[in-house]
mmCIF file of C-alpha atoms and ligand atoms in Angstrom:
data_model
loop_
_atom_site.group_PDB
_atom_site.id
_atom_site.type_symbol
_atom_site.label_atom_id
_atom_site.label_comp_id
_atom_site.label_asym_id
_atom_site.label_seq_id
_atom_site.Cartn_x
_atom_site.Cartn_y
_atom_site.Cartn_z
ATOM 1 C CA UNK R 126 157.621 69.791 79.380
ATOM 2 C CA UNK R 127 160.443 70.334 76.883
ATOM 3 C CA UNK R 128 163.591 72.179 77.798
ATOM 4 C CA UNK R 129 162.925 74.461 74.851
ATOM 5 C CA UNK R 130 159.568 75.510 76.305
ATOM 6 C CA UNK R 131 161.134 76.113 79.729
ATOM 7 C CA UNK R 132 163.819 78.338 78.233
ATOM 8 C CA UNK R 133 161.264 80.343 76.264
ATOM 9 C CA UNK R 134 159.149 80.840 79.386
ATOM 10 C CA UNK R 135 162.196 81.916 81.389
ATOM 11 C CA UNK R 136 163.072 84.523 78.748
ATOM 12 C CA UNK R 137 159.473 85.754 78.730
ATOM 13 C CA UNK R 138 159.467 86.036 82.519
ATOM 14 C CA UNK R 139 162.713 88.038 82.426
ATOM 15 C CA UNK R 140 161.169 90.509 79.935
ATOM 16 C CA UNK R 141 157.991 90.872 82.011
ATOM 17 C CA UNK R 142 159.943 91.248 85.270
ATOM 18 C CA UNK R 143 161.995 94.008 83.680
ATOM 19 C CA UNK R 144 158.836 95.836 82.571
ATOM 20 C CA UNK R 145 157.332 95.482 86.048
ATOM 21 C CA UNK R 146 160.515 96.874 87.598
ATOM 22 C CA UNK R 147 160.311 99.895 85.274
ATOM 23 C CA UNK R 148 156.651 100.685 86.092
ATOM 24 C CA UNK R 149 157.246 102.485 89.358
ATOM 25 C CA UNK R 150 154.946 105.477 89.109
ATOM 26 C CA UNK R 151 151.890 105.577 91.333
ATOM 27 C CA UNK R 152 149.060 107.867 90.238
ATOM 28 C CA UNK R 153 145.462 107.952 89.080
ATOM 29 C CA UNK R 154 144.854 107.160 85.421
ATOM 30 C CA UNK R 155 142.393 108.228 82.751
ATOM 31 C CA UNK R 156 140.640 105.149 81.371
ATOM 32 C CA UNK R 157 138.651 105.443 78.143
ATOM 33 C CA UNK R 158 136.234 102.646 77.224
ATOM 34 C CA UNK R 159 134.872 102.958 73.706
ATOM 35 C CA UNK R 160 133.555 100.915 70.783
ATOM 36 C CA UNK R 161 130.309 99.361 69.562
ATOM 37 C CA UNK R 162 130.519 96.136 71.541
ATOM 38 C CA UNK R 163 128.805 95.445 74.863
ATOM 39 C CA UNK R 164 130.899 95.881 77.990
ATOM 40 C CA UNK R 165 131.889 99.538 78.452
ATOM 41 C CA UNK R 166 129.635 100.610 81.317
ATOM 42 C CA UNK R 167 129.791 97.198 82.943
ATOM 43 C CA UNK R 168 133.604 97.345 82.871
ATOM 44 C CA UNK R 169 133.494 100.811 84.446
ATOM 45 C CA UNK R 170 131.202 99.609 87.238
ATOM 46 C CA UNK R 171 133.274 96.471 87.694
ATOM 47 C CA UNK R 172 136.326 98.661 88.276
ATOM 48 C CA UNK R 173 134.267 100.791 90.674
ATOM 49 C CA UNK R 174 133.452 97.622 92.647
ATOM 50 C CA UNK R 175 137.168 96.852 92.768
ATOM 51 C CA UNK R 176 138.004 100.294 94.139
ATOM 52 C CA UNK R 177 135.188 100.082 96.701
ATOM 53 C CA UNK R 178 136.458 96.705 97.816
ATOM 54 C CA UNK R 179 139.700 98.449 98.751
ATOM 55 C CA UNK R 180 137.829 101.078 100.738
ATOM 56 C CA UNK R 181 138.258 103.842 98.166
ATOM 57 C CA UNK R 182 135.798 106.726 97.712
ATOM 58 C CA UNK R 183 134.016 106.873 94.373
ATOM 59 C CA UNK R 184 131.622 109.037 92.399
ATOM 60 C CA UNK R 185 129.490 108.325 89.356
ATOM 61 C CA UNK R 186 127.958 110.825 86.942
ATOM 62 C CA UNK R 187 125.587 109.305 84.405
ATOM 63 C CA UNK R 188 125.307 111.581 81.404
ATOM 64 C CA UNK R 189 122.482 109.677 79.796
ATOM 65 C CA UNK R 190 119.456 108.871 81.845
ATOM 66 C CA UNK R 191 118.244 105.642 80.380
ATOM 67 C CA UNK R 192 116.696 103.233 82.804
ATOM 68 C CA UNK R 193 116.951 104.719 86.294
ATOM 69 C CA UNK R 194 116.817 101.491 88.296
ATOM 70 C CA UNK R 195 119.833 99.714 86.851
ATOM 71 C CA UNK R 196 121.378 96.899 88.886
ATOM 72 C CA UNK R 197 124.516 98.948 89.460
ATOM 73 C CA UNK R 198 122.466 101.911 90.663
ATOM 74 C CA UNK R 199 120.522 99.711 93.083
ATOM 75 C CA UNK R 200 123.719 98.133 94.384
ATOM 76 C CA UNK R 201 125.924 101.201 94.686
ATOM 77 C CA UNK R 202 123.882 104.408 95.009
ATOM 78 C CA UNK R 203 123.415 104.312 98.781
ATOM 79 C CA UNK R 204 126.819 102.777 99.484
ATOM 80 C CA UNK R 205 128.569 104.991 102.081
ATOM 81 C CA UNK R 206 131.628 105.477 99.838
ATOM 82 C CA UNK R 207 129.680 106.326 96.687
ATOM 83 C CA UNK R 208 128.171 109.550 95.372
ATOM 84 C CA UNK R 209 125.786 108.902 92.492
ATOM 85 C CA UNK R 210 124.566 111.637 90.142
ATOM 86 C CA UNK R 211 122.214 111.206 87.209
ATOM 87 C CA UNK R 212 121.996 113.969 84.658
ATOM 88 C CA UNK R 213 119.043 116.292 85.372
ATOM 89 C CA UNK R 214 116.140 115.978 82.975
ATOM 90 C CA UNK R 215 117.998 113.247 81.241
ATOM 91 C CA UNK R 216 119.164 113.009 77.731
ATOM 92 C CA UNK R 217 117.348 110.026 76.327
ATOM 93 C CA UNK R 218 117.050 108.966 72.739
ATOM 94 C CA UNK R 219 113.345 109.785 73.051
ATOM 95 C CA UNK R 220 113.250 113.372 74.329
ATOM 96 C CA UNK R 221 114.520 115.096 71.172
ATOM 97 C CA UNK R 222 114.481 118.376 73.040
ATOM 98 C CA UNK R 223 117.933 119.713 72.295
ATOM 99 C CA UNK R 224 117.763 122.811 74.490
ATOM 100 C CA UNK R 225 116.672 120.770 77.503
ATOM 101 C CA UNK R 226 119.424 118.238 76.854
ATOM 102 C CA UNK R 227 122.072 120.972 76.687
ATOM 103 C CA UNK R 228 120.850 122.406 79.998
ATOM 104 C CA UNK R 229 121.041 118.962 81.606
ATOM 105 C CA UNK R 230 124.519 118.401 80.161
ATOM 106 C CA UNK R 231 125.718 121.709 81.614
ATOM 107 C CA UNK R 232 124.353 120.800 85.044
ATOM 108 C CA UNK R 233 126.037 117.397 84.938
ATOM 109 C CA UNK R 234 129.295 119.077 83.916
ATOM 110 C CA UNK R 235 129.031 121.526 86.846
ATOM 111 C CA UNK R 236 128.811 118.542 89.222
ATOM 112 C CA UNK R 237 131.657 116.751 87.428
ATOM 113 C CA UNK R 238 133.927 119.796 87.482
ATOM 114 C CA UNK R 239 133.670 119.936 91.292
ATOM 115 C CA UNK R 240 134.393 116.219 91.595
ATOM 116 C CA UNK R 241 137.502 116.687 89.421
ATOM 117 C CA UNK R 242 138.800 119.136 92.048
ATOM 118 C CA UNK R 243 137.964 116.939 95.026
ATOM 119 C CA UNK R 244 140.957 114.962 96.223
ATOM 120 C CA UNK R 245 138.788 112.867 98.548
ATOM 121 C CA UNK R 246 137.408 111.136 95.423
ATOM 122 C CA UNK R 247 139.685 108.259 94.382
ATOM 123 C CA UNK R 248 137.652 107.120 91.388
ATOM 124 C CA UNK R 249 135.203 108.964 89.166
ATOM 125 C CA UNK R 250 133.064 107.195 86.570
ATOM 126 C CA UNK R 251 131.684 109.451 83.818
ATOM 127 C CA UNK R 252 129.271 107.077 82.140
ATOM 128 C CA UNK R 253 128.282 107.853 78.528
ATOM 129 C CA UNK R 254 129.984 111.243 78.735
ATOM 130 C CA UNK R 255 131.489 110.900 75.280
ATOM 131 C CA UNK R 256 128.117 111.630 73.638
ATOM 132 C CA UNK R 257 128.156 115.141 75.079
ATOM 133 C CA UNK R 258 131.055 115.977 72.785
ATOM 134 C CA UNK R 259 129.761 114.059 69.799
ATOM 135 C CA UNK R 260 126.533 116.081 69.875
ATOM 136 C CA UNK R 261 128.404 119.246 70.906
ATOM 137 C CA UNK R 262 126.333 119.652 74.068
ATOM 138 C CA UNK R 263 129.524 120.495 75.950
ATOM 139 C CA UNK R 264 132.766 122.056 74.738
ATOM 140 C CA UNK R 265 135.722 119.681 75.074
ATOM 141 C CA UNK R 266 138.454 122.184 76.042
ATOM 142 C CA UNK R 267 137.368 122.856 79.667
ATOM 143 C CA UNK R 268 136.921 119.123 80.171
ATOM 144 C CA UNK R 269 140.457 118.353 78.983
ATOM 145 C CA UNK R 270 141.829 121.127 81.197
ATOM 146 C CA UNK R 271 139.914 119.885 84.253
ATOM 147 C CA UNK R 272 141.060 116.294 83.628
ATOM 148 C CA UNK R 273 144.669 117.426 83.370
ATOM 149 C CA UNK R 274 144.467 119.417 86.599
ATOM 150 C CA UNK R 275 142.616 116.820 88.648
ATOM 151 C CA UNK R 276 144.155 115.420 91.870
ATOM 152 C CA UNK R 277 147.181 113.256 91.067
ATOM 153 C CA UNK R 278 145.772 110.067 92.563
ATOM 154 C CA UNK R 279 142.275 110.347 91.122
ATOM 155 C CA UNK R 280 141.309 107.802 88.470
ATOM 156 C CA UNK R 281 138.668 108.781 85.913
ATOM 157 C CA UNK R 282 136.782 106.366 83.677
ATOM 158 C CA UNK R 283 134.874 107.695 80.659
ATOM 159 C CA UNK R 284 132.596 105.449 78.599
ATOM 160 C CA UNK R 285 130.783 105.891 75.295
ATOM 161 C CA UNK R 286 130.795 104.385 71.827
ATOM 162 C CA UNK R 287 132.803 107.175 70.239
ATOM 163 C CA UNK R 288 135.663 109.120 71.866
ATOM 164 C CA UNK R 289 136.793 112.482 70.577
ATOM 165 C CA UNK R 290 140.447 112.874 69.581
ATOM 166 C CA UNK R 291 141.069 115.346 72.404
ATOM 167 C CA UNK R 292 140.281 112.647 74.975
ATOM 168 C CA UNK R 293 142.175 109.915 73.138
ATOM 169 C CA UNK R 294 145.214 112.214 73.212
ATOM 170 C CA UNK R 295 145.249 112.327 77.034
ATOM 171 C CA UNK R 296 143.936 108.828 77.884
ATOM 172 C CA UNK R 297 146.305 106.515 79.781
ATOM 173 C CA UNK R 298 144.425 103.243 79.322
ATOM 174 C CA UNK R 299 142.208 102.986 76.259
ATOM 175 C CA UNK R 300 140.107 99.934 75.432
ATOM 176 C CA UNK R 301 138.009 99.561 72.320
ATOM 177 C CA UNK R 302 135.261 96.994 72.743
ATOM 178 C CA UNK R 303 134.449 95.369 69.460
ATOM 179 C CA UNK R 304 131.024 94.087 68.508
ATOM 180 C CA UNK R 305 131.545 90.521 67.313
ATOM 181 C CA UNK R 306 127.920 89.622 67.896
ATOM 182 C CA UNK R 307 125.065 90.553 70.191
ATOM 183 C CA UNK R 308 122.135 88.470 71.446
ATOM 184 C CA UNK R 309 119.772 91.326 70.512
ATOM 185 C CA UNK R 310 120.360 90.544 66.847
ATOM 186 C CA UNK R 311 119.368 86.942 67.549
ATOM 187 C CA UNK R 312 116.016 88.183 68.813
ATOM 188 C CA UNK R 313 116.860 88.136 72.532
ATOM 189 C CA UNK R 314 115.307 91.071 74.360
ATOM 190 C CA UNK R 315 117.125 93.329 76.827
ATOM 191 C CA UNK R 316 117.055 91.637 80.240
ATOM 192 C CA UNK R 317 117.598 92.694 83.862
ATOM 193 C CA UNK R 318 121.006 91.671 85.146
ATOM 194 C CA UNK R 319 122.459 91.574 81.624
ATOM 195 C CA UNK R 320 121.540 94.842 79.941
ATOM 196 C CA UNK R 321 120.681 96.945 82.971
HETATM 197 P P1 ATP E 200 127.021 97.481 79.157
HETATM 198 O O1 ATP E 200 126.293 98.522 79.973
HETATM 199 O O2 ATP E 200 126.239 96.228 79.056
HETATM 200 O O3 ATP E 200 128.448 97.308 79.552
HETATM 201 P P2 ATP E 200 127.854 99.244 77.037
HETATM 202 O O4 ATP E 200 128.041 100.311 78.055
HETATM 203 O O5 ATP E 200 129.079 98.716 76.368
HETATM 204 O O6 ATP E 200 127.041 98.038 77.643
HETATM 205 P P3 ATP E 200 126.135 101.050 75.541
HETATM 206 O O7 ATP E 200 126.611 101.534 74.232
HETATM 207 O O8 ATP E 200 126.186 101.975 76.700
HETATM 208 O O9 ATP E 200 126.890 99.684 75.869
HETATM 209 O O10 ATP E 200 124.679 100.495 75.323
HETATM 210 C C1 ATP E 200 123.756 100.410 76.365
HETATM 211 C C2 ATP E 200 122.857 99.216 76.230
HETATM 212 O O11 ATP E 200 122.861 98.621 74.947
HETATM 213 C C3 ATP E 200 123.251 98.091 77.179
HETATM 214 O O12 ATP E 200 122.073 97.567 77.671
HETATM 215 C C4 ATP E 200 123.980 97.119 76.329
HETATM 216 O O13 ATP E 200 123.883 95.800 76.783
HETATM 217 C C5 ATP E 200 123.321 97.289 74.993
HETATM 218 N N1 ATP E 200 124.301 97.084 73.912
HETATM 219 C C6 ATP E 200 125.607 97.324 73.935
HETATM 220 N N2 ATP E 200 126.201 97.013 72.768
HETATM 221 C C7 ATP E 200 125.234 96.543 71.980
HETATM 222 C C8 ATP E 200 125.188 96.026 70.644
HETATM 223 N N3 ATP E 200 126.285 95.931 69.902
HETATM 224 N N4 ATP E 200 123.973 95.654 70.135
HETATM 225 C C9 ATP E 200 122.865 95.736 70.879
HETATM 226 N N5 ATP E 200 122.833 96.220 72.148
HETATM 227 C C10 ATP E 200 123.991 96.599 72.698
HETATM 228 MG MG1 MG E 201 127.215 102.118 78.433
#
């Protein structure tokens, strides 16, 4: 290895060490996972698995009731440290009953609002919640207020293809998952263990 390379690496390490030394705050964060690519919900549930591995208490609210028996549901729903809620009647792309969807959204929000006040919950996953704002099923203001007043150490993860500006403004960690290709467009059908 050249001396030049070693010097560059040493400088890089010094910069990173300095950044690590500056990041001293310990608190929950708001993670927003958006974009058209595959990997938002699976990232959220992967992070949930991480938290559970450390013995943390977690809750999940699924705002869109697609397939009920997803792999993550089967694995986590009766875990002693997990509370799992699926939105009432279930907004699906098929129902097309707006009034029923709004009712279900309100019920899911009522559950979520309580969880956002519960300091025994370390991590809260709000899967596909972003659609509730896109379709104006829920007003954004009370959600922003509740997120800002949640327990200091509670981490919240919100997923959905589009994120409203109000959430982007208060997100700590924001990842946009880009669609650079999807097997579905190659004629591969949705499969257990990959899609659900
Ligand atoms: P995953 O749950 O696999 O992490 P996701 O949460 O990023 O996906 P959603 O927008 O919630 O994606 O879409 C839900 C379903 O659609 C999943 O089964 C997912 O695999 C699939 N999907 C995601 N992105 C695409 C895409 N670009 N084209 C086709 N299907 C997709
Ligand atoms: Mg998803």
